[in-house]
Amino acid sequence: MAAFAFDIDGVLKHGKSHILPGANRVLNVLSGRTPEVLAQKVPFLLMTNGGGQTEDERLKALEGDFGVQFSKNQLVQSHTPLQDYVSEYRDKPVLVCGGEGDAARSVAHSYGLKQAYLLQDLVAWRGNVWDRYHLTAAEESFVRRDIDFSNIPFSAIFVIHDAGLDWALATQVITELLNSDGGRMGTQRQRKKGVPDGKEIPLILTNPDFIWPTDYPVPRFGMGAFRTGLDAVYKELTGCDLPYTQFGKPHTTTYKFAESMLRRHLADIGGNPADPLSGEPADPADNPASDIAGANAYGWVSLLVRTGVYAGGEPAHRPTQIVDNVEDGVMWALKREG
Ligand code: G3P
Ligand code: MG
């Protein structure tokens, strides 16, 4: 049976509001909302390096965008695979960064993390953590002012999205925590420049995209650009490369997670979760470096559209097929299925 994993930005949408041609039709047809075209629902999910809000909130927004009822087994955001990763941090203090307002705390709580703190909580604790950052009235309404962070041993740092992330404040605090004594703010351990000591607390990043397409005429920097800057600052300070774990396309952990979700979705729509999915899902996507590289490495059919980051010529990662847009990609894949 055919199956699809749709990239969002550059394939279905540009930025917050611009729906790309064919996106509505394709998703409605595959959801069986126009039965005259397809005899049965075709399993598909949305797989994005985007994020910064809970899956429930994003699903609600996507339903508004496309007029399609998605199930919880049809959305993989950059940080969704963390659900299977964070259990060891459940009852430990963690720093969560990114997303608008206190979205990062909501995402962390939705994954079962009970002691999730924000960069803004640290500014509320001591304004001189980074004295260029001033809490807004909205932030004053959600920051924690009851915590003395000099007694909090952070066990990990999660950067869930670059939206709403103040790169300067984040760079300052993340670097401080990686160099701290036991994850405590306001401390600095002894270390030899250029010698990794393995005492850094884990840093987990969830979206490697250096650029991404929006409704602005030129692609914008993504979280991969934030990491590049953080890496340069950390290296200048310590002489060592930034130690981090990366989630998001093209990393296999994300594709493995997406495949298991696609199988749960297959069961949801009455299919057989053990179905070989006709070998592999087709992945209409726009970014060769993340989407095509990831699908190819995972053995999926990679369909490179011309409506996003890819602007023609020989792509850095060769797709199964280059197509004009998402609708051409779906028709190509369904025809291939026979
Ligand atoms: O922040 C979103 C961007 O990095 C790309 O998202 O949907 O094209 O994987 P997407
Ligand atoms: Mg994209």
Coordinates of N, CA and C and ligand atoms in Angstrom, one line a residue, residues 6-11 47-51 58 161-162 207 209 211-213 222-223 249 286-287 290-291, ligand 1:
F6 N 4.7 13.7 4.7 CA 4.8 15.0 4.0 C 5.6 16.0 4.9
D7 N 6.5 16.6 4.3 CA 7.2 17.7 4.9 C 6.2 18.9 4.8
I8 N 6.3 19.9 5.7 CA 5.4 20.9 5.8 C 5.9 22.2 5.1
D9 N 6.9 22.8 5.7 CA 7.4 24.1 5.1 C 8.1 23.9 3.8
G10 N 7.6 24.6 2.8 CA 8.1 24.5 1.4 C 7.4 23.5 0.6
V11 N 6.5 22.7 1.2 CA 5.8 21.6 0.4 C 4.3 21.9 0.5
M47 N 5.6 15.4 8.6 CA 6.9 15.2 9.3 C 7.7 16.4 9.1
T48 N 7.8 17.2 10.2 CA 8.4 18.6 10.0 C 9.6 18.8 10.9
N49 N 10.6 19.6 10.5 CA 11.6 20.0 11.4 C 11.1 21.2 12.2
G50 N 9.9 21.6 11.9 CA 9.3 22.7 12.7 C 8.9 22.2 14.1
G51 N 8.4 23.1 14.9 CA 8.0 22.7 16.3 C 7.7 23.9 17.1
R58 N -0.4 22.1 17.5 CA 0.0 22.2 16.1 C -1.0 21.5 15.2
H161 N 13.0 24.6 19.7 CA 12.8 25.3 18.4 C 13.4 26.7 18.5
D162 N 13.7 27.3 17.3 CA 14.3 28.6 17.3 C 13.3 29.7 17.4
N207 N 16.4 20.5 15.7 CA 16.1 20.9 14.3 C 17.4 21.4 13.7
D209 N 18.0 22.3 10.6 CA 17.9 23.1 9.4 C 18.7 24.4 9.5
I211 N 18.7 26.6 7.0 CA 17.8 27.6 6.4 C 16.5 26.9 6.2
W212 N 15.4 27.7 6.1 CA 14.1 27.2 5.7 C 13.3 28.2 5.0
P213 N 12.3 27.7 4.1 CA 11.6 28.6 3.3 C 10.4 29.2 4.0
G222 N 17.4 28.8 10.3 CA 16.7 27.9 11.2 C 17.6 27.6 12.4
M223 N 17.2 26.6 13.1 CA 17.9 26.2 14.4 C 19.3 25.7 14.1
K249 N 15.0 15.7 11.0 CA 15.5 15.2 9.7 C 16.8 15.9 9.5
D286 N 11.3 19.5 0.5 CA 11.9 20.6 -0.2 C 13.4 20.8 0.1
N287 N 13.9 20.2 1.1 CA 15.2 20.6 1.6 C 16.2 19.4 1.4
S290 N 18.2 18.1 4.5 CA 17.6 17.4 5.6 C 16.6 16.3 5.1
D291 N 15.7 16.7 4.3 CA 14.6 15.8 3.9 C 15.1 14.7 2.9
Ligands
G3P1 O1 11.3 25.5 11.4 C1 10.8 24.8 10.4 C2 11.8 24.5 9.3 O2 13.1 24.2 9.8 C3 11.5 23.5 8.3 O3 10.3 22.8 8.5 O4 8.4 21.4 7.7 O5 10.2 22.1 6.1 O6 10.7 20.4 7.9 P1 9.9 21.6 7.5

